[in-house]
Amino acid sequence: LSKDLLPGPYRRTPEERAAAAKKYNMRVEDYQTYPDDGFGYGDYPKLPDKSLHERDPWYQWDQQDMRHNWGEPMHWDFDMYIRNRVDTSPTPVPWHIMRKHFLIFLSTMLIMFGLGGIYPTYRPVGPKQYPFNDLYLERGGDPNKDPPVVVHYEI
Amino acid sequence: MEITLLLNTSMLLTLTIILTPTLLPLLSKTYRNSPTTITRTVKAAFLTSLVPMSLFTYCNTESITSSWEWKFITNFKIPLSFKMDQYSMMFFPIALFVTWSILQFATWYMAMEPHITKFFSYLLMFLIAMLTLTIANNMFLLFIGWEGVGIMSFLLIGWWHGRAEANTAALQAVLYNRIGDIGLILNMAWLASTTNSWEIQLSHSPQTPILPLLGLILAATGKSAQFGLHPWLPAAMEGPTPVSALLHSSTMVVAGIFLLIRTHPILTTNQTALTTCLCLGALSTLFAAICALTQNDIKKIIAFSTSSQLGLMMVTIGLDLPQLAFLHISTHAFFKAMLFLCSGSIIHCLGGEQDIRKMGGLQKTLPTTTSCLTIGNLALMGTPFLAGFYSKDLIIENLNTSYVNTWALLLTLLATTFTATYSLRMTLLVQTGSTRIPTLTPMNENNPMASNPITRLATGSILAGLLISSIIPPTKTPPMTMPITTKTTAIIITILGIILALELSSMTHTLTQPKQGTYSNFSSTLGYFNPLTHRSSSTKLLNNGQQIAQNLIDSSWYKKMGPEGLADLQQTTAKITTTLHSGLIKTYLGSFALSILITALLTH
């Protein structure tokens, strides 16, 4: 590769930008760059952040698994946008509706679990029915008086 | 004495038989493995494993064997110890029976595969890891088995590695399992630091802190696909059907539940942990059942059904009933593996078609397979006296008669209804009605390698529940008395689910439903969980990784900390000192005065 085919520094004049666009096999209108803020992007094109999932699966690409043709400029973060990683294809349901419905579901579940913990279900229980009038004499009742009838059940 | 010797010997013999196909090719120059030899090995191991099981059943023999210790640190023992109690001795024959049937089926299903022996070796490796996990008495050996099944799951899901979706699914499986492993390692660290051993033992303290138990629950969430770490299980259907039948229905996914069963003594002490298990299981079972209602891929429906039953097992753990959870694992293995094998048979006969909207009327053309599919679905729904009934009905009875979270109870009952609904939907669309398959589809059930495993598992689905529950006595008193409504709750809500399914199917024949609605969208896109979590977390992580690697490391360490930083510092100091070298007398007088002032102040 000769020096003029390699990526270079940030291009300032329109002629340099046109030459860089031609170097990257792009049209001048499509050629956008990263801002020149010292992070080393240079004149590398800023391609739209679209993953390879969005490219046509049925078209006969030169590299079918990467869905990429020879000579096409690759995204700076191409390893993020391959088919095993991030998928940016449009979802059938808009993002904000998805997020809203999921959070409604999750919050409803958590609140109801909290309520279910405050009001649990259990088999009906009642106080224990002891014999001998609920142990009246054993609990220090007066043997001369009639014991009160205490019944903890219903028939 | 000799009974224990017989037990230990036969168990070790089972394990050795399983290891033979890995060792024999190394010892002999001419021996090569083949699918038939591996199938026969597993069959022999199954027959051998019946010996320890019968010893346990009739003589109540249990044993813990410790041999060879890894002398790594002098005061921390890591022995190679095997625990042969009711769980491992009952699980061995069941796992080996199911694996034998699946391997026999796979000799037909994967017959066109060029690397079929490697496939069978992978399945055997998986089986070895799973049995290691089952029989382990310490966390170290269990962890070896745990990681082993995770890795084999990755390799087997991505078996057709030329397919990008299979690779993504395999990656999902391994990453979600890894998140669960964090919890397991946390628990192991706590055990090692507190009890100075990794043996699975009874707890001595009345209360275990919540943190290691949360670690265990996280491990089970990852491995058993509970809500939160669940997306990998439906994605794992990218693998071949024998893989789905073995790993993702009967054996691997129950490893998380099995871990909770094994460590149950320490889990019992903490009521918060049990409540967490209960609520998590209830949420998982309902969420998976909701998602299964609108799926159109037959394997995905069965995958969500598995996920739902795993949630039910987690609910059982939360009810403090590990033995019942194990019973459900055992019965579930039979009918779920059979459902997957039937679906595999149907898929192959239709030439790779997995969409139930393109199947129909298969009862006439594939009678055995569809009958077994019906038996499997009935067992799954908990039809009285089939396999699923003995475990599922008991779980629902215990749930109704315990002191539980009301919402967890309601969710589990609702999920049971939905189980009946989606099972019946699958049955109706696949087997009955008018046929929607392409006209020239030659299909047959002639090959015994395909139909024998299915019928064998069908026999198991019918008899296993009765057999297993009659030979294992329960350790806790089951609820004996309850009102009739409570006793018949499971069957009533199942019938309600069936009525719901029949009503919906008659609605689809007469009325037109809108293509998209709020609830059908939620269900068919699996609760929006997948896009929301996968896209947002991976974009953030990868972008941040790129920023760190490029900007932080490159510009900060190589520039700011290196040459450019030094140059900046030097420039600053140079600028300051040049103001002093201006050549004006005033500046020099000022510096004299400043130094005299400082000296006077210092010496004062």
mmCIF file with all atom_site columns, N, CA and C in Angstrom, chain B residues 28 63-64 77 203 218 226 270 277 296 390 412 425 556:
data_model
loop_
_atom_site.group_PDB
_atom_site.id
_atom_site.type_symbol
_atom_site.label_atom_id
_atom_site.label_alt_id
_atom_site.label_comp_id
_atom_site.label_asym_id
_atom_site.label_entity_id
_atom_site.label_seq_id
_atom_site.pdbx_PDB_ins_code
_atom_site.Cartn_x
_atom_site.Cartn_y
_atom_site.Cartn_z
_atom_site.occupancy
_atom_site.B_iso_or_equiv
_atom_site.pdbx_formal_charge
_atom_site.auth_seq_id
_atom_site.auth_comp_id
_atom_site.auth_asym_id
_atom_site.auth_atom_id
_atom_site.pdbx_PDB_model_num
ATOM 1  N N  . SER B 1 28  ? -5.716  -47.994 22.659 1.00 0.00 ? 28  SER B N  1
ATOM 2  C CA . SER B 1 28  ? -5.556  -48.954 21.566 1.00 0.00 ? 28  SER B CA 1
ATOM 3  C C  . SER B 1 28  ? -5.287  -48.210 20.281 1.00 0.00 ? 28  SER B C  1
ATOM 4  N N  . SER B 1 63  ? -24.083 -43.854 50.973 1.00 0.00 ? 63  SER B N  1
ATOM 5  C CA . SER B 1 63  ? -22.683 -43.790 51.397 1.00 0.00 ? 63  SER B CA 1
ATOM 6  C C  . SER B 1 63  ? -22.045 -42.529 50.893 1.00 0.00 ? 63  SER B C  1
ATOM 7  N N  . ILE B 1 64  ? -20.990 -42.144 51.570 1.00 0.00 ? 64  ILE B N  1
ATOM 8  C CA . ILE B 1 64  ? -20.154 -41.038 51.114 1.00 0.00 ? 64  ILE B CA 1
ATOM 9  C C  . ILE B 1 64  ? -18.750 -41.588 51.025 1.00 0.00 ? 64  ILE B C  1
ATOM 10 N N  . LYS B 1 77  ? -8.865  -29.175 53.047 1.00 0.00 ? 77  LYS B N  1
ATOM 11 C CA . LYS B 1 77  ? -8.934  -30.463 52.375 1.00 0.00 ? 77  LYS B CA 1
ATOM 12 C C  . LYS B 1 77  ? -9.865  -30.402 51.170 1.00 0.00 ? 77  LYS B C  1
ATOM 13 N N  . SER B 1 203 ? -26.024 -27.902 58.268 1.00 0.00 ? 203 SER B N  1
ATOM 14 C CA . SER B 1 203 ? -25.586 -26.647 58.880 1.00 0.00 ? 203 SER B CA 1
ATOM 15 C C  . SER B 1 203 ? -25.580 -26.814 60.388 1.00 0.00 ? 203 SER B C  1
ATOM 16 N N  . LEU B 1 218 ? -28.491 -16.981 42.883 1.00 0.00 ? 218 LEU B N  1
ATOM 17 C CA . LEU B 1 218 ? -28.037 -16.390 41.615 1.00 0.00 ? 218 LEU B CA 1
ATOM 18 C C  . LEU B 1 218 ? -27.497 -17.468 40.692 1.00 0.00 ? 218 LEU B C  1
ATOM 19 N N  . GLN B 1 226 ? -34.033 -18.865 35.373 1.00 0.00 ? 226 GLN B N  1
ATOM 20 C CA . GLN B 1 226 ? -35.132 -18.186 36.034 1.00 0.00 ? 226 GLN B CA 1
ATOM 21 C C  . GLN B 1 226 ? -35.236 -16.785 35.459 1.00 0.00 ? 226 GLN B C  1
ATOM 22 N N  . ASN B 1 270 ? -32.805 -20.019 56.521 1.00 0.00 ? 270 ASN B N  1
ATOM 23 C CA . ASN B 1 270 ? -33.049 -18.605 56.266 1.00 0.00 ? 270 ASN B CA 1
ATOM 24 C C  . ASN B 1 270 ? -34.370 -18.444 55.519 1.00 0.00 ? 270 ASN B C  1
ATOM 25 N N  . CYS B 1 277 ? -36.682 -17.559 46.723 1.00 0.00 ? 277 CYS B N  1
ATOM 26 C CA . CYS B 1 277 ? -36.828 -18.668 45.768 1.00 0.00 ? 277 CYS B CA 1
ATOM 27 C C  . CYS B 1 277 ? -38.264 -18.778 45.308 1.00 0.00 ? 277 CYS B C  1
ATOM 28 N N  . ASN B 1 296 ? -44.575 -19.600 17.721 1.00 0.00 ? 296 ASN B N  1
ATOM 29 C CA . ASN B 1 296 ? -44.955 -20.392 16.564 1.00 0.00 ? 296 ASN B CA 1
ATOM 30 C C  . ASN B 1 296 ? -43.946 -21.467 16.210 1.00 0.00 ? 296 ASN B C  1
ATOM 31 N N  . TYR B 1 390 ? -47.936 -36.994 39.705 1.00 0.00 ? 390 TYR B N  1
ATOM 32 C CA . TYR B 1 390 ? -47.424 -37.300 41.035 1.00 0.00 ? 390 TYR B CA 1
ATOM 33 C C  . TYR B 1 390 ? -46.598 -36.167 41.593 1.00 0.00 ? 390 TYR B C  1
ATOM 34 N N  . THR B 1 412 ? -48.533 -19.023 40.283 1.00 0.00 ? 412 THR B N  1
ATOM 35 C CA . THR B 1 412 ? -48.266 -20.420 39.952 1.00 0.00 ? 412 THR B CA 1
ATOM 36 C C  . THR B 1 412 ? -49.524 -21.087 39.406 1.00 0.00 ? 412 THR B C  1
ATOM 37 N N  . ARG B 1 425 ? -52.734 -25.861 22.544 1.00 0.00 ? 425 ARG B N  1
ATOM 38 C CA . ARG B 1 425 ? -52.573 -25.116 21.287 1.00 0.00 ? 425 ARG B CA 1
ATOM 39 C C  . ARG B 1 425 ? -51.592 -25.825 20.380 1.00 0.00 ? 425 ARG B C  1
ATOM 40 N N  . SER B 1 556 ? -4.340  8.971   27.676 1.00 0.00 ? 556 SER B N  1
ATOM 41 C CA . SER B 1 556 ? -3.927  9.352   29.030 1.00 0.00 ? 556 SER B CA 1
ATOM 42 C C  . SER B 1 556 ? -2.590  8.739   29.382 1.00 0.00 ? 556 SER B C  1
#
